[in-house]
Amino acid sequence: MSTFIKDFIERETVNRRNFLLATAAGMGAMAVPFAFGGGAARAAISDPAIAWSYRDRASAYWNSVVSGGEAFVESLGKSKDSLVSLINEGSSEKSLADIKAFLAKTGGKCAIACDANDSPNARPVVEAVRDAGAYISTIWNKTDDLHPWDIGDNYVSHMTWSDEKPAEQTARILFDAMGGKGGVVHLGGIAANNPAIERLNGLKNALKDFPDIQLLDAQPADWDTTKGTELMASFLTRFGDKITGVHCANDNIAYGVIEALRAEGIENMPIVAYDGNPEAVKLVMDGKLLATVFTNPHWGGGITAALAYYAATGAFKPSEEPKEHREFYGPTVLVTKKDAADFKAKYLDAVPSYNWKDFWGPSNGQIKYK
């Protein structure tokens, strides 16, 4: 098995935090001071409503994220249907409006897990949550100048993934398959999204060591399969057989690229992707993709909801945690043909069970800013 594949061992260390978490259910409405809305105190929320705000569930990636959230709420003895889905359909305006409506409906007695859709939207989202006295944990998108500790306990945590290095690794795999020469195109995510920026930067970092490979163009495909197909068709029209490799920002885009290539009768183009979705792993096993990168969205979806929920119930106080517990990287696993079968058996054939009180077990350290 590849050394990239990490063994997410369940941790049962008895410490102060786990003790508090284990006894949180018995706290009821016991008053615990929290800072929110400019520093006023609030009692812990005994049974907060739980919501996940995300783009759409048609994507295998987001489906896995929300499935993780459902697994978490089931661990509380609740029905998975008690997890409220706030689907923003790729609209930052809808993301903010839906969250404000949920805050109003619950009177702020809620815990929210959220991808704000794009980085600038994160600030108004978390400020609305803070002002309502609710709790939120975010993933992927926020601006570099926005930090949970500056907002207060109501902004519990932010998790992203260090995409630049894995994207550089996939690019190097791609360039080796291209024989170290030729032309590459990059199909990216939404331009303002942090992962879209980092994955393009990873490609550019790898290019520095391959002077005979030319980046023909890099354009956003908004994480979408249909847009991936359309953009790749446009690239083929513009560049033709100058294209000898394709670097995709996610698996969904890669599916569209494969369709566009198939329409032109091109079957053996080297392609790399990102997300580690089941369909993409199968394509890696079949030799249709060289590599993808798994970010364990099931764990990410569950642990993000868990952090917001347990902070809301008073099981732990975010401001008492070190900064590496407020902003941190999630896990990444590079998947190539040599280890795809083992990876599939470990992570996809049967979803691992996770301890949703081990908040930072599989994480990869504090977020670093350039």
Short mmCIF file of C-alpha atoms in Angstrom, two decimals:
data_model
loop_
_atom_site.label_atom_id
_atom_site.label_comp_id
_atom_site.label_asym_id
_atom_site.label_seq_id
_atom_site.Cartn_x
_atom_site.Cartn_y
_atom_site.Cartn_z
CA MET A 1 0.00 0.00 0.00
CA SER A 2 1.22 3.54 -0.79
CA THR A 3 2.87 5.43 2.03
CA PHE A 4 0.56 8.29 1.20
CA ILE A 5 -2.40 6.33 2.55
CA LYS A 6 -2.91 7.20 6.18
CA ASP A 7 -4.34 4.93 8.77
CA PHE A 8 -6.97 6.92 10.59
CA ILE A 9 -6.83 5.03 13.88
CA GLU A 10 -9.59 5.78 16.34
CA ARG A 11 -8.18 7.45 19.44
CA GLU A 12 -9.61 6.79 22.83
CA THR A 13 -7.25 8.88 24.96
CA VAL A 14 -8.92 9.89 28.20
CA ASN A 15 -8.26 13.60 28.68
CA ARG A 16 -10.06 16.65 29.88
CA ARG A 17 -11.74 17.35 26.57
CA ASN A 18 -13.03 13.83 26.05
CA PHE A 19 -14.34 13.80 29.60
CA LEU A 20 -16.28 16.97 28.94
CA LEU A 21 -17.56 15.65 25.63
CA ALA A 22 -18.67 12.38 27.19
CA THR A 23 -20.62 14.22 29.86
CA ALA A 24 -21.99 16.98 27.62
CA ALA A 25 -25.38 15.28 27.29
CA GLY A 26 -25.84 15.58 31.03
CA MET A 27 -25.22 19.32 31.06
CA GLY A 28 -28.72 20.15 29.85
CA ALA A 29 -29.35 23.86 30.08
CA MET A 30 -26.56 24.39 32.56
CA ALA A 31 -25.25 27.92 32.13
CA VAL A 32 -21.79 28.10 30.65
CA PRO A 33 -20.34 31.53 29.80
CA PHE A 34 -19.65 32.06 26.09
CA ALA A 35 -18.51 35.16 24.32
CA PHE A 36 -20.79 36.16 21.47
CA GLY A 37 -22.26 39.25 19.88
CA GLY A 38 -19.57 41.53 21.24
CA GLY A 39 -18.81 39.72 24.45
CA ALA A 40 -22.15 39.07 26.19
CA ALA A 41 -22.50 35.77 28.04
CA ARG A 42 -24.83 33.03 26.90
CA ALA A 43 -25.87 29.71 28.37
CA ALA A 44 -24.94 26.57 26.48
CA ILE A 45 -27.54 25.36 23.98
CA SER A 46 -28.89 22.05 25.24
CA ASP A 47 -30.23 20.70 21.93
CA PRO A 48 -29.09 22.89 19.03
CA ALA A 49 -30.55 22.38 15.57
CA ILE A 50 -27.84 21.29 13.13
CA ALA A 51 -27.43 22.41 9.52
CA TRP A 52 -24.96 21.93 6.68
CA SER A 53 -24.66 24.75 4.12
CA TYR A 54 -23.10 23.57 0.86
CA ARG A 55 -23.23 23.81 -2.93
CA ASP A 56 -25.28 20.81 -4.08
CA ARG A 57 -25.69 17.11 -3.42
CA ALA A 58 -25.49 16.03 -7.06
CA SER A 59 -21.70 16.03 -6.73
CA ALA A 60 -20.19 12.83 -5.31
CA TYR A 61 -17.87 15.01 -3.23
CA TRP A 62 -20.62 17.02 -1.54
CA ASN A 63 -22.77 13.93 -1.16
CA SER A 64 -19.94 12.38 0.85
CA VAL A 65 -19.52 15.55 2.93
CA VAL A 66 -23.19 15.60 3.86
CA SER A 67 -23.20 11.84 4.48
CA GLY A 68 -20.50 12.50 7.07
CA GLY A 69 -22.73 15.13 8.66
CA GLU A 70 -25.58 12.62 8.75
CA ALA A 71 -23.33 10.00 10.34
CA PHE A 72 -22.47 12.52 13.04
CA VAL A 73 -26.09 13.38 13.87
CA GLU A 74 -26.91 9.65 13.97
CA SER A 75 -24.13 9.26 16.56
CA LEU A 76 -26.21 11.59 18.76
CA GLY A 77 -29.16 9.23 18.55
CA LYS A 78 -30.97 11.47 16.07
CA SER A 79 -32.38 10.64 12.66
CA LYS A 80 -30.10 11.64 9.80
CA ASP A 81 -33.06 13.65 8.48
CA SER A 82 -32.64 16.01 11.43
CA LEU A 83 -29.60 17.44 9.65
CA VAL A 84 -30.93 20.46 7.74
CA SER A 85 -29.46 20.93 4.25
CA LEU A 86 -29.00 24.54 3.17
CA ILE A 87 -28.17 24.14 -0.53
CA ASN A 88 -26.77 27.32 -2.05
CA GLU A 89 -26.59 26.10 -5.67
CA GLY A 90 -23.28 27.90 -6.13
CA SER A 91 -24.71 31.28 -5.08
CA SER A 92 -23.03 33.22 -2.27
CA GLU A 93 -26.13 35.39 -1.93
CA LYS A 94 -28.33 32.32 -1.42
CA SER A 95 -25.79 30.88 1.03
CA LEU A 96 -26.00 33.95 3.24
CA ALA A 97 -29.78 34.33 2.89
CA ASP A 98 -30.45 30.69 3.77
CA ILE A 99 -28.22 30.85 6.83
CA LYS A 100 -29.91 34.03 8.04
CA ALA A 101 -33.32 32.38 7.58
CA PHE A 102 -32.17 29.32 9.56
CA LEU A 103 -30.84 31.55 12.34
CA ALA A 104 -34.17 33.34 12.52
CA LYS A 105 -36.17 30.10 12.49
CA THR A 106 -34.13 28.60 15.34
CA GLY A 107 -33.70 31.79 17.32
CA GLY A 108 -29.95 31.27 17.09
CA LYS A 109 -30.15 27.96 18.94
CA CYS A 110 -28.24 26.10 16.28
CA ALA A 111 -24.92 24.77 15.04
CA ILE A 112 -23.94 25.22 11.41
CA ALA A 113 -21.32 23.57 9.24
CA CYS A 114 -20.62 25.58 6.13
CA ASP A 115 -18.72 26.10 2.94
CA ALA A 116 -19.46 29.76 2.20
CA ASN A 117 -19.27 29.12 -1.60
CA ASP A 118 -16.54 31.70 -2.11
CA SER A 119 -13.98 33.34 0.15
CA PRO A 120 -15.46 36.87 0.49
CA ASN A 121 -18.81 35.42 1.60
CA ALA A 122 -17.34 33.81 4.71
CA ARG A 123 -17.16 37.05 6.71
CA PRO A 124 -20.82 38.08 6.42
CA VAL A 125 -21.83 34.49 7.11
CA VAL A 126 -19.85 34.10 10.33
CA GLU A 127 -20.77 37.61 11.51
CA ALA A 128 -24.47 36.79 11.06
CA VAL A 129 -23.99 33.61 13.08
CA ARG A 130 -22.10 35.43 15.82
CA ASP A 131 -24.74 38.17 16.04
CA ALA A 132 -27.45 35.52 16.43
CA GLY A 133 -25.53 33.74 19.21
CA ALA A 134 -25.24 30.54 17.16
CA TYR A 135 -22.12 28.51 16.33
CA ILE A 136 -20.44 27.77 13.01
CA SER A 137 -17.51 25.80 11.66
CA THR A 138 -16.43 26.39 8.06
CA ILE A 139 -14.45 24.52 5.44
CA TRP A 140 -12.58 25.45 2.27
CA ASN A 141 -13.41 29.10 1.66
CA LYS A 142 -12.53 32.18 3.67
CA THR A 143 -10.24 35.16 3.17
CA ASP A 144 -6.78 35.04 4.74
CA ASP A 145 -7.56 37.98 7.04
CA LEU A 146 -10.57 36.27 8.62
CA HIS A 147 -9.76 34.16 11.70
CA PRO A 148 -12.08 32.39 14.19
CA TRP A 149 -10.30 33.89 17.20
CA ASP A 150 -11.02 37.42 15.92
CA ILE A 151 -14.76 36.71 15.70
CA GLY A 152 -15.11 34.87 19.01
CA ASP A 153 -16.28 31.52 20.28
CA ASN A 154 -19.23 31.49 17.90
CA TYR A 155 -16.85 31.01 14.98
CA VAL A 156 -15.57 27.68 16.19
CA SER A 157 -13.12 26.58 13.51
CA HIS A 158 -12.06 26.61 9.88
CA MET A 159 -10.67 23.62 8.02
CA THR A 160 -9.16 23.62 4.58
CA TRP A 161 -6.86 21.28 2.75
CA SER A 162 -3.29 22.06 1.78
CA ASP A 163 -3.95 21.57 -1.93
CA GLU A 164 -0.84 23.12 -3.41
CA LYS A 165 1.57 20.27 -2.68
CA PRO A 166 -0.79 17.43 -3.70
CA ALA A 167 -1.67 19.31 -6.90
CA GLU A 168 2.04 19.68 -7.58
CA GLN A 169 2.43 15.93 -7.05
CA THR A 170 -0.31 15.16 -9.57
CA ALA A 171 1.28 17.59 -12.02
CA ARG A 172 4.64 15.86 -11.73
CA ILE A 173 2.96 12.51 -12.38
CA LEU A 174 1.30 14.06 -15.42
CA PHE A 175 4.53 15.59 -16.74
CA ASP A 176 6.41 12.32 -16.37
CA ALA A 177 3.66 10.59 -18.37
CA MET A 178 4.04 13.29 -21.03
CA GLY A 179 7.72 12.44 -21.33
CA GLY A 180 8.75 15.78 -19.86
CA LYS A 181 7.68 17.80 -22.89
CA GLY A 182 4.60 19.08 -24.70
CA GLY A 183 1.62 21.29 -23.87
CA VAL A 184 -0.68 21.14 -20.85
CA VAL A 185 -4.02 22.83 -20.15
CA HIS A 186 -5.54 23.42 -16.72
CA LEU A 187 -9.27 23.39 -16.05
CA GLY A 188 -9.89 25.01 -12.68
CA GLY A 189 -12.60 25.56 -10.12
CA ILE A 190 -14.41 28.78 -9.26
CA ALA A 191 -11.73 31.46 -9.58
CA ALA A 192 -12.28 32.98 -6.11
CA ASN A 193 -12.20 29.60 -4.34
CA ASN A 194 -9.11 28.89 -2.25
CA PRO A 195 -8.73 25.30 -3.51
CA ALA A 196 -8.94 26.48 -7.14
CA ILE A 197 -6.12 28.95 -6.50
CA GLU A 198 -3.94 26.44 -4.66
CA ARG A 199 -4.38 23.66 -7.22
CA LEU A 200 -3.36 25.97 -10.07
CA ASN A 201 -0.37 27.13 -8.00
CA GLY A 202 0.65 23.49 -7.53
CA LEU A 203 0.70 23.03 -11.30
CA LYS A 204 2.79 26.16 -11.74
CA ASN A 205 5.25 25.02 -9.07
CA ALA A 206 5.82 21.74 -10.91
CA LEU A 207 6.28 23.55 -14.23
CA LYS A 208 9.42 25.22 -12.89
CA ASP A 209 11.24 21.88 -13.12
CA PHE A 210 9.92 21.05 -16.61
CA PRO A 211 11.16 23.74 -19.02
CA ASP A 212 10.04 21.75 -22.07
CA ILE A 213 6.40 21.72 -20.97
CA GLN A 214 4.27 24.73 -21.89
CA LEU A 215 1.14 25.79 -20.03
CA LEU A 216 -1.10 26.52 -23.01
CA ASP A 217 -3.94 27.97 -20.95
CA ALA A 218 -5.67 27.82 -17.57
CA GLN A 219 -9.35 28.69 -17.29
CA PRO A 220 -12.08 28.11 -14.67
CA ALA A 221 -14.63 25.33 -15.18
CA ASP A 222 -16.36 26.05 -11.86
CA TRP A 223 -16.00 22.48 -10.53
CA ASP A 224 -18.66 21.41 -13.06
CA THR A 225 -18.70 18.45 -15.45
CA THR A 226 -20.67 20.18 -18.20
CA LYS A 227 -18.46 23.24 -18.07
CA GLY A 228 -15.45 20.94 -18.10
CA THR A 229 -16.70 19.35 -21.32
CA GLU A 230 -17.34 22.73 -22.93
CA LEU A 231 -14.00 24.21 -21.88
CA MET A 232 -12.02 21.17 -23.01
CA ALA A 233 -13.80 21.25 -26.40
CA SER A 234 -12.79 24.89 -26.70
CA PHE A 235 -9.17 24.05 -25.82
CA LEU A 236 -9.13 21.30 -28.46
CA THR A 237 -10.41 23.74 -31.06
CA ARG A 238 -7.76 26.32 -30.15
CA PHE A 239 -4.74 24.12 -29.56
CA GLY A 240 -5.46 20.79 -31.26
CA ASP A 241 -2.65 18.26 -30.96
CA LYS A 242 -0.47 20.74 -29.06
CA ILE A 243 -2.31 19.47 -25.98
CA THR A 244 -0.49 16.43 -24.63
CA GLY A 245 -1.70 16.51 -21.02
CA VAL A 246 -4.60 17.81 -18.91
CA HIS A 247 -4.51 18.99 -15.30
CA CYS A 248 -7.98 19.13 -13.70
CA ALA A 249 -8.86 20.90 -10.45
CA ASN A 250 -11.38 18.22 -9.48
CA ASP A 251 -12.83 14.88 -10.53
CA ASN A 252 -16.09 16.34 -11.86
CA ILE A 253 -14.15 18.46 -14.34
CA ALA A 254 -12.11 15.42 -15.37
CA TYR A 255 -15.29 13.52 -16.26
CA GLY A 256 -16.19 16.36 -18.62
CA VAL A 257 -12.69 16.39 -20.10
CA ILE A 258 -12.91 12.66 -20.84
CA GLU A 259 -16.23 13.21 -22.62
CA ALA A 260 -14.81 16.02 -24.75
CA LEU A 261 -11.78 13.91 -25.69
CA ARG A 262 -13.96 10.88 -26.49
CA ALA A 263 -16.07 13.04 -28.83
CA GLU A 264 -12.88 13.76 -30.79
CA GLY A 265 -11.79 10.14 -30.79
CA ILE A 266 -8.95 10.77 -28.31
CA GLU A 267 -8.61 7.89 -25.85
CA ASN A 268 -5.09 8.01 -24.39
CA MET A 269 -4.61 11.58 -23.17
CA PRO A 270 -2.77 11.77 -19.81
CA ILE A 271 -5.13 13.36 -17.25
CA VAL A 272 -4.92 14.00 -13.50
CA ALA A 273 -7.71 15.11 -11.18
CA TYR A 274 -8.53 15.83 -7.52
CA ASP A 275 -11.10 14.71 -4.87
CA GLY A 276 -10.83 10.91 -4.87
CA ASN A 277 -14.49 10.30 -5.68
CA PRO A 278 -15.47 6.65 -6.29
CA GLU A 279 -15.91 7.16 -10.03
CA ALA A 280 -12.50 8.80 -10.30
CA VAL A 281 -10.82 6.01 -8.34
CA LYS A 282 -12.35 3.51 -10.77
CA LEU A 283 -10.97 5.56 -13.68
CA VAL A 284 -7.53 5.47 -12.04
CA MET A 285 -7.78 1.69 -11.69
CA ASP A 286 -8.78 1.46 -15.37
CA GLY A 287 -5.93 3.70 -16.52
CA LYS A 288 -8.21 6.52 -17.69
CA LEU A 289 -6.85 8.88 -15.03
CA LEU A 290 -3.25 8.90 -13.81
CA ALA A 291 -4.05 10.13 -10.31
CA THR A 292 -6.56 11.81 -8.04
CA VAL A 293 -6.29 13.15 -4.48
CA PHE A 294 -8.65 12.11 -1.67
CA THR A 295 -9.55 14.63 1.05
CA ASN A 296 -11.78 12.30 3.09
CA PRO A 297 -14.96 14.38 2.67
CA HIS A 298 -17.02 12.01 4.83
CA TRP A 299 -14.77 12.68 7.82
CA GLY A 300 -14.60 16.39 6.97
CA GLY A 301 -18.38 16.70 6.81
CA GLY A 302 -18.91 14.90 10.08
CA ILE A 303 -16.17 16.58 12.09
CA THR A 304 -17.13 20.09 10.93
CA ALA A 305 -20.68 19.56 12.16
CA ALA A 306 -19.36 17.97 15.36
CA LEU A 307 -17.13 20.94 16.18
CA ALA A 308 -19.98 23.43 15.79
CA TYR A 309 -22.39 21.23 17.75
CA TYR A 310 -20.15 20.47 20.71
CA ALA A 311 -19.09 24.10 21.01
CA ALA A 312 -22.76 25.09 21.04
CA THR A 313 -23.59 22.59 23.79
CA GLY A 314 -20.74 23.86 25.95
CA ALA A 315 -18.71 20.66 25.78
CA PHE A 316 -15.64 22.75 25.02
CA LYS A 317 -14.83 26.43 24.73
CA PRO A 318 -13.17 27.32 21.40
CA SER A 319 -11.21 30.25 22.83
CA GLU A 320 -9.45 27.88 25.23
CA GLU A 321 -8.11 25.82 22.33
CA PRO A 322 -4.76 26.53 20.61
CA LYS A 323 -4.89 28.22 17.22
CA GLU A 324 -4.00 24.97 15.45
CA HIS A 325 -7.39 23.68 16.65
CA ARG A 326 -9.24 26.72 15.27
CA GLU A 327 -7.64 26.75 11.80
CA PHE A 328 -6.27 23.49 10.47
CA TYR A 329 -5.65 21.34 7.42
CA GLY A 330 -7.64 18.22 6.69
CA PRO A 331 -6.02 14.98 5.46
CA THR A 332 -5.03 14.28 1.85
CA VAL A 333 -4.24 10.95 0.18
CA LEU A 334 -2.70 10.64 -3.27
CA VAL A 335 -4.29 7.81 -5.26
CA THR A 336 -2.44 6.27 -8.23
CA LYS A 337 -2.96 3.03 -10.14
CA LYS A 338 -0.48 1.10 -8.00
CA ASP A 339 -2.45 1.70 -4.79
CA ALA A 340 -5.99 2.44 -6.06
CA ALA A 341 -7.35 -1.04 -5.28
CA ASP A 342 -6.07 -0.92 -1.68
CA PHE A 343 -7.40 2.60 -1.30
CA LYS A 344 -10.83 1.59 -2.61
CA ALA A 345 -11.03 -1.33 -0.18
CA LYS A 346 -10.05 0.87 2.77
CA TYR A 347 -12.10 4.02 2.18
CA LEU A 348 -14.80 3.40 -0.42
CA ASP A 349 -16.06 -0.18 -0.22
CA ALA A 350 -16.95 0.34 3.43
CA VAL A 351 -16.85 3.79 4.99
CA PRO A 352 -14.68 3.73 8.12
CA SER A 353 -16.29 4.48 11.46
CA TYR A 354 -15.00 7.65 13.08
CA ASN A 355 -14.93 8.96 16.61
CA TRP A 356 -16.69 12.30 16.16
CA LYS A 357 -15.26 13.52 19.45
CA ASP A 358 -11.69 13.16 18.20
CA PHE A 359 -11.83 16.51 16.46
CA TRP A 360 -8.27 16.82 15.26
CA GLY A 361 -7.01 13.22 15.01
CA PRO A 362 -6.55 12.97 11.22
CA SER A 363 -5.84 16.70 10.72
CA ASN A 364 -2.57 17.97 9.27
CA GLY A 365 -1.60 20.93 11.45
CA GLN A 366 -2.29 24.65 11.53
CA ILE A 367 -3.05 26.55 8.34
CA LYS A 368 -0.05 28.53 7.07
CA TYR A 369 -0.47 31.79 5.18
CA LYS A 370 2.00 33.20 2.67
#
